[in-house]
Amino acid sequence: MAVSMEQVPKLRPGFRFQWEPAQSAHVLLYPEGMVRLNGSAGAVLKEVDGRRNVADIVAILEREFPDAGSLEVDVCEFLKDAEQQQWIMFA
């Protein structure tokens, strides 16, 4: 199922997003372990707060990275993957 721009993503219960200095990267912590995120994944998940919808997240990232062009497809694909990995859910 495709991600719509109106959906509101949030981290699943038990998951915590943070910067990890030892990894020099954003990570996603959960009871069974940790996922080290690449720069793009960290930038997207940094904006996932359970209040912003996908359109808001795309707009924020397009302002933050103006040279990247349209990010709608990339953000939607990442959020779909993150949902399949059970990192996030849609409210």
PDB file of C-alpha atoms in Angstrom:
ATOM      1  CA  MET A   1       0.000   0.000   0.000  1.00  0.00           C
ATOM      2  CA  ALA A   2       1.335   3.423  -0.947  1.00  0.00           C
ATOM      3  CA  VAL A   3       2.060   6.113   1.612  1.00  0.00           C
ATOM      4  CA  SER A   4      -0.207   9.145   1.233  1.00  0.00           C
ATOM      5  CA  MET A   5       0.861  12.725   1.909  1.00  0.00           C
ATOM      6  CA  GLU A   6      -1.865  13.090   4.559  1.00  0.00           C
ATOM      7  CA  GLN A   7      -0.688  10.185   6.722  1.00  0.00           C
ATOM      8  CA  VAL A   8       1.035  10.957  10.030  1.00  0.00           C
ATOM      9  CA  PRO A   9       3.982   8.688  10.821  1.00  0.00           C
ATOM     10  CA  LYS A  10       5.182   8.040  14.360  1.00  0.00           C
ATOM     11  CA  LEU A  11       7.771   5.787  15.924  1.00  0.00           C
ATOM     12  CA  ARG A  12       6.421   2.489  17.196  1.00  0.00           C
ATOM     13  CA  PRO A  13       6.231   2.111  20.976  1.00  0.00           C
ATOM     14  CA  GLY A  14       9.584   0.993  22.362  1.00  0.00           C
ATOM     15  CA  PHE A  15      11.616   2.744  19.624  1.00  0.00           C
ATOM     16  CA  ARG A  16      13.748   5.814  20.307  1.00  0.00           C
ATOM     17  CA  PHE A  17      15.514   7.994  17.740  1.00  0.00           C
ATOM     18  CA  GLN A  18      18.702   9.754  18.801  1.00  0.00           C
ATOM     19  CA  TRP A  19      22.149  10.952  17.758  1.00  0.00           C
ATOM     20  CA  GLU A  20      24.823   8.486  18.854  1.00  0.00           C
ATOM     21  CA  PRO A  21      28.238  10.167  19.108  1.00  0.00           C
ATOM     22  CA  ALA A  22      30.064   6.820  19.266  1.00  0.00           C
ATOM     23  CA  GLN A  23      28.500   5.870  15.906  1.00  0.00           C
ATOM     24  CA  SER A  24      28.739   9.408  14.454  1.00  0.00           C
ATOM     25  CA  ALA A  25      25.209   8.777  13.207  1.00  0.00           C
ATOM     26  CA  HIS A  26      21.561   8.869  14.131  1.00  0.00           C
ATOM     27  CA  VAL A  27      20.347   5.553  15.473  1.00  0.00           C
ATOM     28  CA  LEU A  28      17.042   3.914  16.211  1.00  0.00           C
ATOM     29  CA  LEU A  29      17.108   2.143  19.568  1.00  0.00           C
ATOM     30  CA  TYR A  30      14.668  -0.612  20.495  1.00  0.00           C
ATOM     31  CA  PRO A  31      14.603  -3.307  23.183  1.00  0.00           C
ATOM     32  CA  GLU A  32      16.302  -5.937  20.999  1.00  0.00           C
ATOM     33  CA  GLY A  33      19.047  -3.681  19.665  1.00  0.00           C
ATOM     34  CA  MET A  34      19.938  -0.705  17.533  1.00  0.00           C
ATOM     35  CA  VAL A  35      19.779   0.338  13.893  1.00  0.00           C
ATOM     36  CA  ARG A  36      22.481   2.714  12.636  1.00  0.00           C
ATOM     37  CA  LEU A  37      20.850   5.056  10.118  1.00  0.00           C
ATOM     38  CA  ASN A  38      22.433   6.640   7.070  1.00  0.00           C
ATOM     39  CA  GLY A  39      22.224  10.419   6.673  1.00  0.00           C
ATOM     40  CA  SER A  40      19.043  10.409   4.599  1.00  0.00           C
ATOM     41  CA  ALA A  41      17.188   8.063   6.939  1.00  0.00           C
ATOM     42  CA  GLY A  42      18.279  10.140   9.923  1.00  0.00           C
ATOM     43  CA  ALA A  43      17.076  13.344   8.275  1.00  0.00           C
ATOM     44  CA  VAL A  44      13.623  11.859   7.620  1.00  0.00           C
ATOM     45  CA  LEU A  45      13.176  10.200  11.019  1.00  0.00           C
ATOM     46  CA  LYS A  46      14.310  13.382  12.771  1.00  0.00           C
ATOM     47  CA  GLU A  47      11.080  14.976  11.477  1.00  0.00           C
ATOM     48  CA  VAL A  48       8.793  12.066  12.457  1.00  0.00           C
ATOM     49  CA  ASP A  49       7.096  13.299  15.619  1.00  0.00           C
ATOM     50  CA  GLY A  50       3.582  11.825  15.468  1.00  0.00           C
ATOM     51  CA  ARG A  51       2.104  15.245  14.628  1.00  0.00           C
ATOM     52  CA  ARG A  52       3.500  16.136  11.206  1.00  0.00           C
ATOM     53  CA  ASN A  53       2.026  14.481   8.148  1.00  0.00           C
ATOM     54  CA  VAL A  54       4.129  13.249   5.245  1.00  0.00           C
ATOM     55  CA  ALA A  55       3.510  16.475   3.270  1.00  0.00           C
ATOM     56  CA  ASP A  56       4.888  18.534   6.176  1.00  0.00           C
ATOM     57  CA  ILE A  57       7.963  16.302   6.444  1.00  0.00           C
ATOM     58  CA  VAL A  58       8.629  16.547   2.698  1.00  0.00           C
ATOM     59  CA  ALA A  59       8.289  20.355   2.818  1.00  0.00           C
ATOM     60  CA  ILE A  60      10.703  20.628   5.763  1.00  0.00           C
ATOM     61  CA  LEU A  61      13.291  18.419   4.040  1.00  0.00           C
ATOM     62  CA  GLU A  62      12.954  20.241   0.705  1.00  0.00           C
ATOM     63  CA  ARG A  63      13.657  23.543   2.524  1.00  0.00           C
ATOM     64  CA  GLU A  64      16.594  21.984   4.391  1.00  0.00           C
ATOM     65  CA  PHE A  65      18.066  20.428   1.215  1.00  0.00           C
ATOM     66  CA  PRO A  66      17.064  22.800  -1.626  1.00  0.00           C
ATOM     67  CA  ASP A  67      19.558  21.341  -4.096  1.00  0.00           C
ATOM     68  CA  ALA A  68      17.995  17.873  -3.811  1.00  0.00           C
ATOM     69  CA  GLY A  69      14.905  18.774  -5.840  1.00  0.00           C
ATOM     70  CA  SER A  70      11.602  17.052  -5.163  1.00  0.00           C
ATOM     71  CA  LEU A  71      11.865  14.603  -2.265  1.00  0.00           C
ATOM     72  CA  GLU A  72       8.273  13.339  -2.191  1.00  0.00           C
ATOM     73  CA  VAL A  73       8.971   9.972  -3.848  1.00  0.00           C
ATOM     74  CA  ASP A  74      12.131   9.293  -1.821  1.00  0.00           C
ATOM     75  CA  VAL A  75      10.511  10.199   1.515  1.00  0.00           C
ATOM     76  CA  CYS A  76       7.405   8.122   0.770  1.00  0.00           C
ATOM     77  CA  GLU A  77       9.512   5.117  -0.258  1.00  0.00           C
ATOM     78  CA  PHE A  78      11.634   5.386   2.891  1.00  0.00           C
ATOM     79  CA  LEU A  79       8.571   5.688   5.146  1.00  0.00           C
ATOM     80  CA  LYS A  80       6.996   2.663   3.473  1.00  0.00           C
ATOM     81  CA  ASP A  81      10.215   0.686   4.069  1.00  0.00           C
ATOM     82  CA  ALA A  82      10.384   1.928   7.671  1.00  0.00           C
ATOM     83  CA  GLU A  83       6.804   0.771   8.216  1.00  0.00           C
ATOM     84  CA  GLN A  84       7.628  -2.653   6.743  1.00  0.00           C
ATOM     85  CA  GLN A  85      10.652  -2.856   9.064  1.00  0.00           C
ATOM     86  CA  GLN A  86       8.196  -2.054  11.887  1.00  0.00           C
ATOM     87  CA  TRP A  87      10.153   1.045  12.953  1.00  0.00           C
ATOM     88  CA  ILE A  88       7.182   3.362  12.435  1.00  0.00           C
ATOM     89  CA  MET A  89       3.422   3.224  12.202  1.00  0.00           C
ATOM     90  CA  PHE A  90       0.875   5.619  10.787  1.00  0.00           C
ATOM     91  CA  ALA A  91      -1.502   7.292  13.211  1.00  0.00           C
TER      92      ALA A  91
END
